[in-house]
Structures are given as structure tokens and as C-alpha cells.
Short mmCIF file of C-alpha atoms and ligand atoms in Angstrom, two decimals:
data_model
loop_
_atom_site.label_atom_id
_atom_site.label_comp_id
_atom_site.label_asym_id
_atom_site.label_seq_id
_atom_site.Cartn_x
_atom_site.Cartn_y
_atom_site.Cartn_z
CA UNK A 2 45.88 -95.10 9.74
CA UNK A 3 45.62 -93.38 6.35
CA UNK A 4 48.79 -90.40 6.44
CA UNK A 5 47.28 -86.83 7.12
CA UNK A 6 45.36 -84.73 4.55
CA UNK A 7 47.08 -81.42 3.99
CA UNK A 8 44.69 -78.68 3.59
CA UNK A 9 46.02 -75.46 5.45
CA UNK A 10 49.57 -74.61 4.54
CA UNK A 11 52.10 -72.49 6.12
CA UNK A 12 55.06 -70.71 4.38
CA UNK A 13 57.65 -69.14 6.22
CA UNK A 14 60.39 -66.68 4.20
CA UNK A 15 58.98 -64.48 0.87
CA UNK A 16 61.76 -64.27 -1.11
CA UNK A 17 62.27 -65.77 -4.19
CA UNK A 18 60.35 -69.26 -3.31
CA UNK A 19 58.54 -68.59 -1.08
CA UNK A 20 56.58 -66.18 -3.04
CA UNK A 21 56.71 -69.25 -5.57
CA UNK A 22 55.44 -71.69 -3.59
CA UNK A 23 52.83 -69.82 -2.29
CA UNK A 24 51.11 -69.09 -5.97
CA UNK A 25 51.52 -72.98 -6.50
CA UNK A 26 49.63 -74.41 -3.43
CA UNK A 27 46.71 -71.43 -3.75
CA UNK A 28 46.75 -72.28 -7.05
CA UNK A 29 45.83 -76.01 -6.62
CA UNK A 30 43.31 -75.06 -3.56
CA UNK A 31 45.04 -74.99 -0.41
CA UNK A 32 44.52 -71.72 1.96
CA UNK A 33 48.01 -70.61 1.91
CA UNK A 34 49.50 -68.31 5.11
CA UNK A 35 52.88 -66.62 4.49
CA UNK A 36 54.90 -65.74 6.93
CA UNK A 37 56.99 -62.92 6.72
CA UNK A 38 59.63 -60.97 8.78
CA UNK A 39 58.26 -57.43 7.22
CA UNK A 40 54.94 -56.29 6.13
CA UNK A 41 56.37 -54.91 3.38
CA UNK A 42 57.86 -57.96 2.06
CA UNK A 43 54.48 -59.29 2.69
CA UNK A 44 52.68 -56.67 1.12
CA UNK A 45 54.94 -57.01 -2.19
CA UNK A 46 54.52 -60.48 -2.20
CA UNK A 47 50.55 -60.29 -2.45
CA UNK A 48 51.05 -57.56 -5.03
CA UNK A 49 53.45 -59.39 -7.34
CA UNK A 50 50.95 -62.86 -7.15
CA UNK A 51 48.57 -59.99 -8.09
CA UNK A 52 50.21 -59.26 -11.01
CA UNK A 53 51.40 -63.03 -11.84
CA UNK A 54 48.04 -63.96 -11.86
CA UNK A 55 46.66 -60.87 -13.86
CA UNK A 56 49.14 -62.13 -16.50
CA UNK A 57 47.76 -65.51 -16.71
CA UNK A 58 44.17 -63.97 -16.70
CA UNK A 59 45.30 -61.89 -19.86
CA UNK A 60 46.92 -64.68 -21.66
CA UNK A 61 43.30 -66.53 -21.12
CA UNK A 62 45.04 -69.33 -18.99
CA UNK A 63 43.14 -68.49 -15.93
CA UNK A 64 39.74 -66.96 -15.38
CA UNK A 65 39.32 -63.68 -13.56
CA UNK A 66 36.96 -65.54 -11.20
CA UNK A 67 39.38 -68.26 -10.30
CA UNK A 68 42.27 -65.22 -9.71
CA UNK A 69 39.64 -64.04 -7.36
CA UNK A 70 39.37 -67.57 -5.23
CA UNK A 71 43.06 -67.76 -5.39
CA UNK A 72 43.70 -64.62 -4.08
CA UNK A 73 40.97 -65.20 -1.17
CA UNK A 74 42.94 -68.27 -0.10
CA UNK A 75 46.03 -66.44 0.56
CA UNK A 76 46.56 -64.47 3.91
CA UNK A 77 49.89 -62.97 4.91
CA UNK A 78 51.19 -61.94 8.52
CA UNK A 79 54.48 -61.21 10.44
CA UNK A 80 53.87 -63.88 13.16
CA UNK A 81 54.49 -67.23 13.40
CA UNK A 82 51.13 -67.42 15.55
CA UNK A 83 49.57 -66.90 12.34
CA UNK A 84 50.52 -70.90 11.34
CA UNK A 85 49.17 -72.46 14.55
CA UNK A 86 46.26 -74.19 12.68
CA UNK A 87 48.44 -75.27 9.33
CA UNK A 88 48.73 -78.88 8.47
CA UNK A 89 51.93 -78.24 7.04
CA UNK A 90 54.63 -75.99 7.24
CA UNK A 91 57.25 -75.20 4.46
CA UNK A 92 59.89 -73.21 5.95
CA UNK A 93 61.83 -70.99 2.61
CA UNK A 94 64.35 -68.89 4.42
CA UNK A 95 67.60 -68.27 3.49
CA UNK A 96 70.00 -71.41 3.13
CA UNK A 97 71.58 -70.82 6.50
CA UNK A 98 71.63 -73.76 8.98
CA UNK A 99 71.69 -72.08 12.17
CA UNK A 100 68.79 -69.74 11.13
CA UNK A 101 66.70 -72.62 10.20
CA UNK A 102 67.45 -74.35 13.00
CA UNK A 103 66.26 -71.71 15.12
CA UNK A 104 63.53 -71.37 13.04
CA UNK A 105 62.08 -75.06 13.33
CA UNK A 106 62.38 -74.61 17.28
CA UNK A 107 60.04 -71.57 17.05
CA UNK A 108 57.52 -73.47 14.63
CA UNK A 109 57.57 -76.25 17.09
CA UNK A 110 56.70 -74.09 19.84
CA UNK A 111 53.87 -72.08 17.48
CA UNK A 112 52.16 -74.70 15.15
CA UNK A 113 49.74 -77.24 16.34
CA UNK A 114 51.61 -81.07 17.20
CA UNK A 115 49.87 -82.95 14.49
CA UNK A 116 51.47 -80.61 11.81
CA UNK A 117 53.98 -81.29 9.62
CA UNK A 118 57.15 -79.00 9.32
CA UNK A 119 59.09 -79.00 6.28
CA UNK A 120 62.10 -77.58 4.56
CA UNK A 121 62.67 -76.18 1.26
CA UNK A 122 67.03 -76.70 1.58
CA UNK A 123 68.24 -76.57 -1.39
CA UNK A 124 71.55 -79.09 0.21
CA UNK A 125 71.35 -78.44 4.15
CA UNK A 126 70.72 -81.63 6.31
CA UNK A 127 67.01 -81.93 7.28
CA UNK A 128 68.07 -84.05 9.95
CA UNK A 129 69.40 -81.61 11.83
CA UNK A 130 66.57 -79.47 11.63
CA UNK A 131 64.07 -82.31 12.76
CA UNK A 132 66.17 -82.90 15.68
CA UNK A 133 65.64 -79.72 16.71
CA UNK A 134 61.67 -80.16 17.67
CA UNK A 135 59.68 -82.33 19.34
CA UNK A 136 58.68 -83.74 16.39
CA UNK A 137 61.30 -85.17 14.86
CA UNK A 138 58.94 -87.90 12.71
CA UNK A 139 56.95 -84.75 10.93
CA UNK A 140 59.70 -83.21 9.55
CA UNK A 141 61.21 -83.77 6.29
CA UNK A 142 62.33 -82.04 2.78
CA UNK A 143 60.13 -80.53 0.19
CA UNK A 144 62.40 -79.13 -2.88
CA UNK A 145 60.52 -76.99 -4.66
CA UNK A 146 62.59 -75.47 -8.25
CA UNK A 147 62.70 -72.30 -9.75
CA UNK A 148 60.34 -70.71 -10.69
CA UNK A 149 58.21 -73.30 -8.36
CA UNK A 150 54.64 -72.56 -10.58
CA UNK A 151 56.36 -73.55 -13.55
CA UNK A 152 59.05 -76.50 -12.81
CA UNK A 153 57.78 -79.72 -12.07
CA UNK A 154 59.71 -81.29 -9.98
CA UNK A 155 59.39 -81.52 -6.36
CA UNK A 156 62.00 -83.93 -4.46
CA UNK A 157 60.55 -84.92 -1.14
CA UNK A 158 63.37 -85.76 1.11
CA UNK A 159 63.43 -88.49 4.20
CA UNK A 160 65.64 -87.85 6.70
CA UNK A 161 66.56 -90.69 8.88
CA UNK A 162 63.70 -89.95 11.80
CA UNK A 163 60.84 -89.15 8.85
CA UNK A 164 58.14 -91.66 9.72
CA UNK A 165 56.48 -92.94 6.44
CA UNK A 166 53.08 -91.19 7.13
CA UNK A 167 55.26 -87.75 6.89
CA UNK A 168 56.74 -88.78 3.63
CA UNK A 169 53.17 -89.95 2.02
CA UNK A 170 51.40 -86.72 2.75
CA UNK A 171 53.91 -84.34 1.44
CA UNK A 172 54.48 -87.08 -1.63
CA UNK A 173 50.53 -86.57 -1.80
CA UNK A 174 50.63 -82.97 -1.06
CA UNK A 175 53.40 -82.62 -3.95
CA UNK A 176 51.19 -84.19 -6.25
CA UNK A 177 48.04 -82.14 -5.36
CA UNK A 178 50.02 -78.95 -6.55
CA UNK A 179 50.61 -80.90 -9.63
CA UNK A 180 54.10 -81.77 -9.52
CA UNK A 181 55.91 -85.02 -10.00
CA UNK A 182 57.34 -85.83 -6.96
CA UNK A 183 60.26 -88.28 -6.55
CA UNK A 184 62.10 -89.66 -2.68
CA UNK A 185 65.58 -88.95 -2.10
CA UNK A 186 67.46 -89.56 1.02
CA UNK A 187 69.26 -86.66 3.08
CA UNK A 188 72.22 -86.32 1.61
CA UNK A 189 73.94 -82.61 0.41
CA UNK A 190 72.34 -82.09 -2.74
CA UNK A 191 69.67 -84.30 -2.72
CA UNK A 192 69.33 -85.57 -6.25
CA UNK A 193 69.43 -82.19 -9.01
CA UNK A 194 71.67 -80.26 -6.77
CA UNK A 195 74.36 -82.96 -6.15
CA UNK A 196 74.49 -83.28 -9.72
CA UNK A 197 73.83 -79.58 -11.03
CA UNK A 198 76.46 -77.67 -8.74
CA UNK A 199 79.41 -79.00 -9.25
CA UNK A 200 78.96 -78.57 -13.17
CA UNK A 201 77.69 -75.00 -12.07
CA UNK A 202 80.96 -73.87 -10.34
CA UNK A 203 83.00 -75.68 -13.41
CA UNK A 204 81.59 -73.28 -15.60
CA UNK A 205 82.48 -70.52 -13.45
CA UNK A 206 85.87 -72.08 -13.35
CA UNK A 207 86.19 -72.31 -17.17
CA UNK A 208 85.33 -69.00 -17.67
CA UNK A 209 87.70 -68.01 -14.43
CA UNK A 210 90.68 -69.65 -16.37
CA UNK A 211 89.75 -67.89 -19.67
CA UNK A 212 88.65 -70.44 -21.55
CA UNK A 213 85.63 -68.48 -22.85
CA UNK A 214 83.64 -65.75 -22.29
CA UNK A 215 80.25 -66.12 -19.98
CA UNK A 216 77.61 -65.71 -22.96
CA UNK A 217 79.67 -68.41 -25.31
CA UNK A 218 79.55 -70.64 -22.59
CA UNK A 219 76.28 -70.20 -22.20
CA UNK A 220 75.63 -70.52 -25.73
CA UNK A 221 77.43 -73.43 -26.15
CA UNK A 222 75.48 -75.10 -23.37
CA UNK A 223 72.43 -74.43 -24.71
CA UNK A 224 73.31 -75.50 -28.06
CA UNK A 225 75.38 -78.57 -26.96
CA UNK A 226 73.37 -80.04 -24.73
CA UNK A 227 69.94 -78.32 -25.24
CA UNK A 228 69.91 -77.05 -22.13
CA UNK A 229 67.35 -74.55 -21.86
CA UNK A 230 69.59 -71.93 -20.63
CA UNK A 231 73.21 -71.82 -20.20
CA UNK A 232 75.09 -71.91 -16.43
CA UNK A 233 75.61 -68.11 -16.14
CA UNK A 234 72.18 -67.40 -16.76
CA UNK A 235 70.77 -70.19 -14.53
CA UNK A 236 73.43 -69.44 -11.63
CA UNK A 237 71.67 -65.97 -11.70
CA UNK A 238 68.03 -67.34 -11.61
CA UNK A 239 69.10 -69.09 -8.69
CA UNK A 240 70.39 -66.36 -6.94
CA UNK A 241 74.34 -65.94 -6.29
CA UNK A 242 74.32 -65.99 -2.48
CA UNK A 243 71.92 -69.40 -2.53
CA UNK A 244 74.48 -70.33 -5.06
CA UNK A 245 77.62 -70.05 -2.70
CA UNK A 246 75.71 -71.52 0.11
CA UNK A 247 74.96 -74.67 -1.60
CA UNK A 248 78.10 -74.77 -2.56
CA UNK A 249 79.80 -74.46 0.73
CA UNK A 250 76.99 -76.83 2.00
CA UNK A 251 78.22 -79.61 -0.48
CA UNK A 252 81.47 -79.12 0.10
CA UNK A 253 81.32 -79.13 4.29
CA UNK A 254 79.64 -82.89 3.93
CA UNK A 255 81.59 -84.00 0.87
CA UNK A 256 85.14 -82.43 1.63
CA UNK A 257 85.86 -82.28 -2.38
CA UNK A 258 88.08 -79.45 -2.99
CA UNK A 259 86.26 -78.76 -6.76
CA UNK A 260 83.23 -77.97 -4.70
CA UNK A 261 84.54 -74.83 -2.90
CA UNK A 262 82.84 -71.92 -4.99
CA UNK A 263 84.81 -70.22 -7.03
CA UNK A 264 86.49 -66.72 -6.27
CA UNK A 265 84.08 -65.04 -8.79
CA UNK A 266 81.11 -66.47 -7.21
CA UNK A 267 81.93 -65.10 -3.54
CA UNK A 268 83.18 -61.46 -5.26
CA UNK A 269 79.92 -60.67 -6.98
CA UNK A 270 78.02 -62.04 -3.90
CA UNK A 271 79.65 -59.56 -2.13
CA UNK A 272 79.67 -56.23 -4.53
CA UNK A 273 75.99 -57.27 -3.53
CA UNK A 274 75.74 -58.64 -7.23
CA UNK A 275 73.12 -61.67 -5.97
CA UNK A 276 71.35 -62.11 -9.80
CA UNK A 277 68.25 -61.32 -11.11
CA UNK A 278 66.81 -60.71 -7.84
CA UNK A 279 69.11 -57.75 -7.43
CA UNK A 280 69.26 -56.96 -10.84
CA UNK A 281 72.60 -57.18 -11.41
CA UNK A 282 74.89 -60.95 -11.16
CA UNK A 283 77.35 -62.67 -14.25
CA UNK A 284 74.90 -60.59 -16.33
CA UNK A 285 72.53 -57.10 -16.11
CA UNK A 286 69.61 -57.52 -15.88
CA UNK A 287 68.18 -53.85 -14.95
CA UNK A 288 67.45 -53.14 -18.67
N1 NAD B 152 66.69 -69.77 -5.49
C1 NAD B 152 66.50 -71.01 -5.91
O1 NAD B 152 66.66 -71.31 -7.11
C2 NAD B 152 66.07 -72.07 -4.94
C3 NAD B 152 65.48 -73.25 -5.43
C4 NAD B 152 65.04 -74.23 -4.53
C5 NAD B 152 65.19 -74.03 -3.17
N2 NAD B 152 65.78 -72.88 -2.72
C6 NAD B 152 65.90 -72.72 -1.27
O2 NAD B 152 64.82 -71.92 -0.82
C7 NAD B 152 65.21 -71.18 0.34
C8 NAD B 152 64.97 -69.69 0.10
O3 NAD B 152 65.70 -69.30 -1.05
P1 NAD B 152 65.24 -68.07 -1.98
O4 NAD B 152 65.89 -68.29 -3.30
O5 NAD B 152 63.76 -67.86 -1.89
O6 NAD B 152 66.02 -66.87 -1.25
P2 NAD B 152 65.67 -65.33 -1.19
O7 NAD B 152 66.98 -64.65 -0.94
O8 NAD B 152 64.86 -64.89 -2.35
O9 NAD B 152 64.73 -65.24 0.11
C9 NAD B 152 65.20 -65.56 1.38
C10 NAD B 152 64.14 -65.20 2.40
O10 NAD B 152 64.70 -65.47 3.70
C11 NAD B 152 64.41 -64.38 4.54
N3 NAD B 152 65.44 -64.31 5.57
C12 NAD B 152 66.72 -63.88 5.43
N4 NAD B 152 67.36 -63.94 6.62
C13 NAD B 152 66.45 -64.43 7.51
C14 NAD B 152 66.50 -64.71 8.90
N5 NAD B 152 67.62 -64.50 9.61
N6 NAD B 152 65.38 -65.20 9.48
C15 NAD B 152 64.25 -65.42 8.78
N7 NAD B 152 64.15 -65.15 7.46
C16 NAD B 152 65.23 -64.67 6.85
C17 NAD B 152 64.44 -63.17 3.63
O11 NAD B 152 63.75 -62.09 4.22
C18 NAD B 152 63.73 -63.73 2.40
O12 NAD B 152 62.32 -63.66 2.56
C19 NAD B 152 66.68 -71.53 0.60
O13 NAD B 152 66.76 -72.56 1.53
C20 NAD B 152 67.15 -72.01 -0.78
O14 NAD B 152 68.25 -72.89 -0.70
C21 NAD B 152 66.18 -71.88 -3.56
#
């Protein structure tokens, strides 16, 4: 039997990536639901696709007609009833286990059997999420980056009760969005994050110790490695608290003391400094 065709797709969370994910699959013709707690986190999540796609329409990269069919494919509502028909499910909440966890026991409750539920971890085990339906053989990983409509990489991850059907049709469903998708087992991490984060919290370190200032690090970064932007300034695309949570996430499973965040990290997540999403992080970014 040929793995399922994903057509109707369900996003749950509209923060950062979920917003982000949401403008990818419309984009690339899928009707899109987005679940979200509030209406008006909803709301501004419409409005700000609005505006993303207005930009592209201006810059000539998109016609007005096609902003129109996008925008017609994408409904938002605050219940999870709302998914019940989806194909697939992409949960984006924050990077808490035991809120994900309780959130793939209400989608398996809410969204039809044959549907596949996936996560968007950035590091938490998707095993223990699948293991938390009655589905354990739909569920997997799919890692979208940041910002999702421009990176292009998606890592589709197998945890160890994914049948292969599950992993072809989000590998497929990857694609469709047109994104290079590679397979990584569930482990902390993955593939980008296992590498990226502990070089992340090293710079944090470095600059902790003294050894230079945020902005030369970033510079040097940038300059050294041709990065195309330097750890401070990518720490606060990510988002601070996502940061810290990854973190601690790498470091439960991998018990290496260098992964612990460092102090800075956890102070300016909790003066409420998160990044650009709160406008203020290493750097300001309300100007
Ligand atoms: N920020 C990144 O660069 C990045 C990249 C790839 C993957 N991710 C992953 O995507 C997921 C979402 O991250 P984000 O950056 O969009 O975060 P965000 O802070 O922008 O958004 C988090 C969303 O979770 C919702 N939320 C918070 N508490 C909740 C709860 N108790 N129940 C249900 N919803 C709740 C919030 O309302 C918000 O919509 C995380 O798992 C993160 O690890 C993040």
C-alpha cells in the first residue's frame, strides 16, 4: 500500500513556527488549520501572513491572486475539534515535554485514526510522545527551521515505533512544501541541534568569561566562518526560552556538564528578555 497523501494539515501552537509553518504548507497548496489557545493569537497570526504575503506581492515574487488562494486555504480556530478531518498534524507548542505529551493524548482523542501526528521538537524525545496515543506508528518528528518559509531544511525524525509509511509521507509531505528533507533517528538534538547548541552555549560562555564582547563575537563568526550571522544574534532568532529548553533537553539525555545553559542564558530568560520575539534578548531589538 502506497504511504498516505497529505492534503489537510493541522497546526497546533502560533508562535514563532507555527505561524511559519503555516505560510509554508498554504503556500505549497495544502488547506492549512491552526490551532490556537486564543483568538487573538489567532487573529494576529492571519494578520501578520497578511502582511508577509503583501510583502512578497510588492517585491513581485507572488501574485496578488495567488495571496488570495493562499489566504483562502488557511482557517484558524481555538479547538482541537477543528483538526478532526487533517491528514496530518504538526503539533508547535512550546518545548515542554509534559505539555506535549498532554497535548498528543488530546489530538488522539480529536483527530481522525488514519492521521498522522507530528512534532516540531526542536531536541525532546518523540518517542515519548507517540507512546502516549493509540497510534504510536503515525507519529514521528518534523523539524521545521527558522524562519520555516525561508530555511530549507526539514529533518524528519523516526522514533523507534514510526512505521515506514509514517516516515514516507511526511518525507513526501516535506518535499511538497519544497524543502530538502533528510531522516534522523530520535536522539536529543536530532542532527543541527546536537551539533549547533553546544557551540551556542560556548559562545555564551566565552563572552561569560570575558573573552570578548557579544557583537565581536558575532563578528568574528561571521567573518571566520561565514556564518551568516553570528551566535548572539541567532540565539535571539531562536528565542531565549526555546534556547534554554533545548539545552536542558540535551543535557537531561546526554548528562554532559558543558551542556547545562549558561547563567546568562537563564537570567535574560527570566528578566523576560526571550529575543526578538520580545524585543529585547543579548541585543535590542525595539528600535
Ligand atoms: N524558535 C526556533 O528557532 C525553533 C525552530 C525549530 C523548532 N522549534 C520548536 O517549535 C516549537 C515552538 O517553538 P516557537 O519558537 O514557535 O515558540 P513560541 O514561544 O514562539 O511559541 C510557542 C507557542 O506555544 C504556545 N503554548 C505555550 N504554552 C502552551 C501550553 N501550555 N499549551 C499549549 N500551547 C502552549 C504559545 O501560546 C505559543 O503559541 C518548540 O517545540 C520549539 O522547540 C523552534
Amino acid at each position: 500500500m502506497a504511504p498516505p497523501t497529505i492534503c489537510r494539515v493541522g497546526i497546533v501552537g502560533s508562535g514563532i513556527m507555527g505561524a511559519g509553518i503555516a505560510e509554508v504548507a498554504a503556500r505549497h497548496g495544502h488547506t492549512v488549520v491552526l490551532r490556537s489557545r486564543h483568538a487573538t493569537s489567532a487573529q494576529g497570526t492571519i494578520a501578520a501572513l497578511e502582511r508577509s504575503l503583501g510583502k512578497q506581492v510588492d517585491k513581485g515574487r507572488l501574485e496578488a491572486t495567488e495571496r488570495d488562494a493562499v489566504l483562502a486555504r488557511v482557517s484558524v480556530s481555538c479547538s482541537l475539534d477543528a483538526l478532526a478531518d487533517c491528514d496530518l498534524v504538526i503539533e508547535s507548542v512550546v518545548e515542554d515535554l509534559d505539555v506535549k505529551k498532554q497535548l498528543f493524548r488530546d489530538l488522539d482523542h480529536h483527530v481522525q485514526p488514519a492521521a498522522i501526528l507530528a512534532t516540531n521538537t526542536s531536541t525532546l524525545p518523540v518517542v515519548e510522545l507517540a507512546v502516549e496515543t493509540g497510534r504510536p506508528e503515525q507519529v514521528c518528528g518534523v523539524h521545521f527551521f527558522n524562519p520555516a518559509p525561508a530555511m530549507t531544511l526539514v529533518e524528519v525524525v523516526r522514533p523507534l515505533t514510526a512505521s515506514d509509511d509514517t516516515i514516507a509521507a511526511v518525507r513526501a509531505f516535506a518535499q511538497a512544501c519544497g524543502k530538502d528533507a533528510v531522516e534522523v533517528k530520535d536522539r536529543a538534538g536530532f542532527i543541527v541541534n546536537a551539533l549547533l547548541f553546544p557551540y551556542l552555549n560556548n559562545a555564551v560562555r566565552l563572552w561569560e568569561h570575558g573573552t570578548a564582547s557579544m557583537e565581536d563575537i558575532d563578528t568574528a563568526m561571521k567573518g571566520g566562518c561565514n556564518f551568516p550571522m553570528g551566535p548572539f544574534a541567532l540565539l535571539d532568532l531562536v528565542g531565549l526560552d526555546t534556547s534554554v529548553a533545548i539545552l536542558e533537553a540535551l543535557h537531561h539525555e546526554l548528562g554532559d556538564p558543558s551542556l547545562v545553559p549558561a547563567p546568562a542564558l537563564r537570567r535574560l530568560v527570566a528578566a523576560g528578555r526571550l529575543g526578538r520575539k520580545s524585543g529585547q534578548g543579548f541585543y535590542d531589538h525595539r528600535r
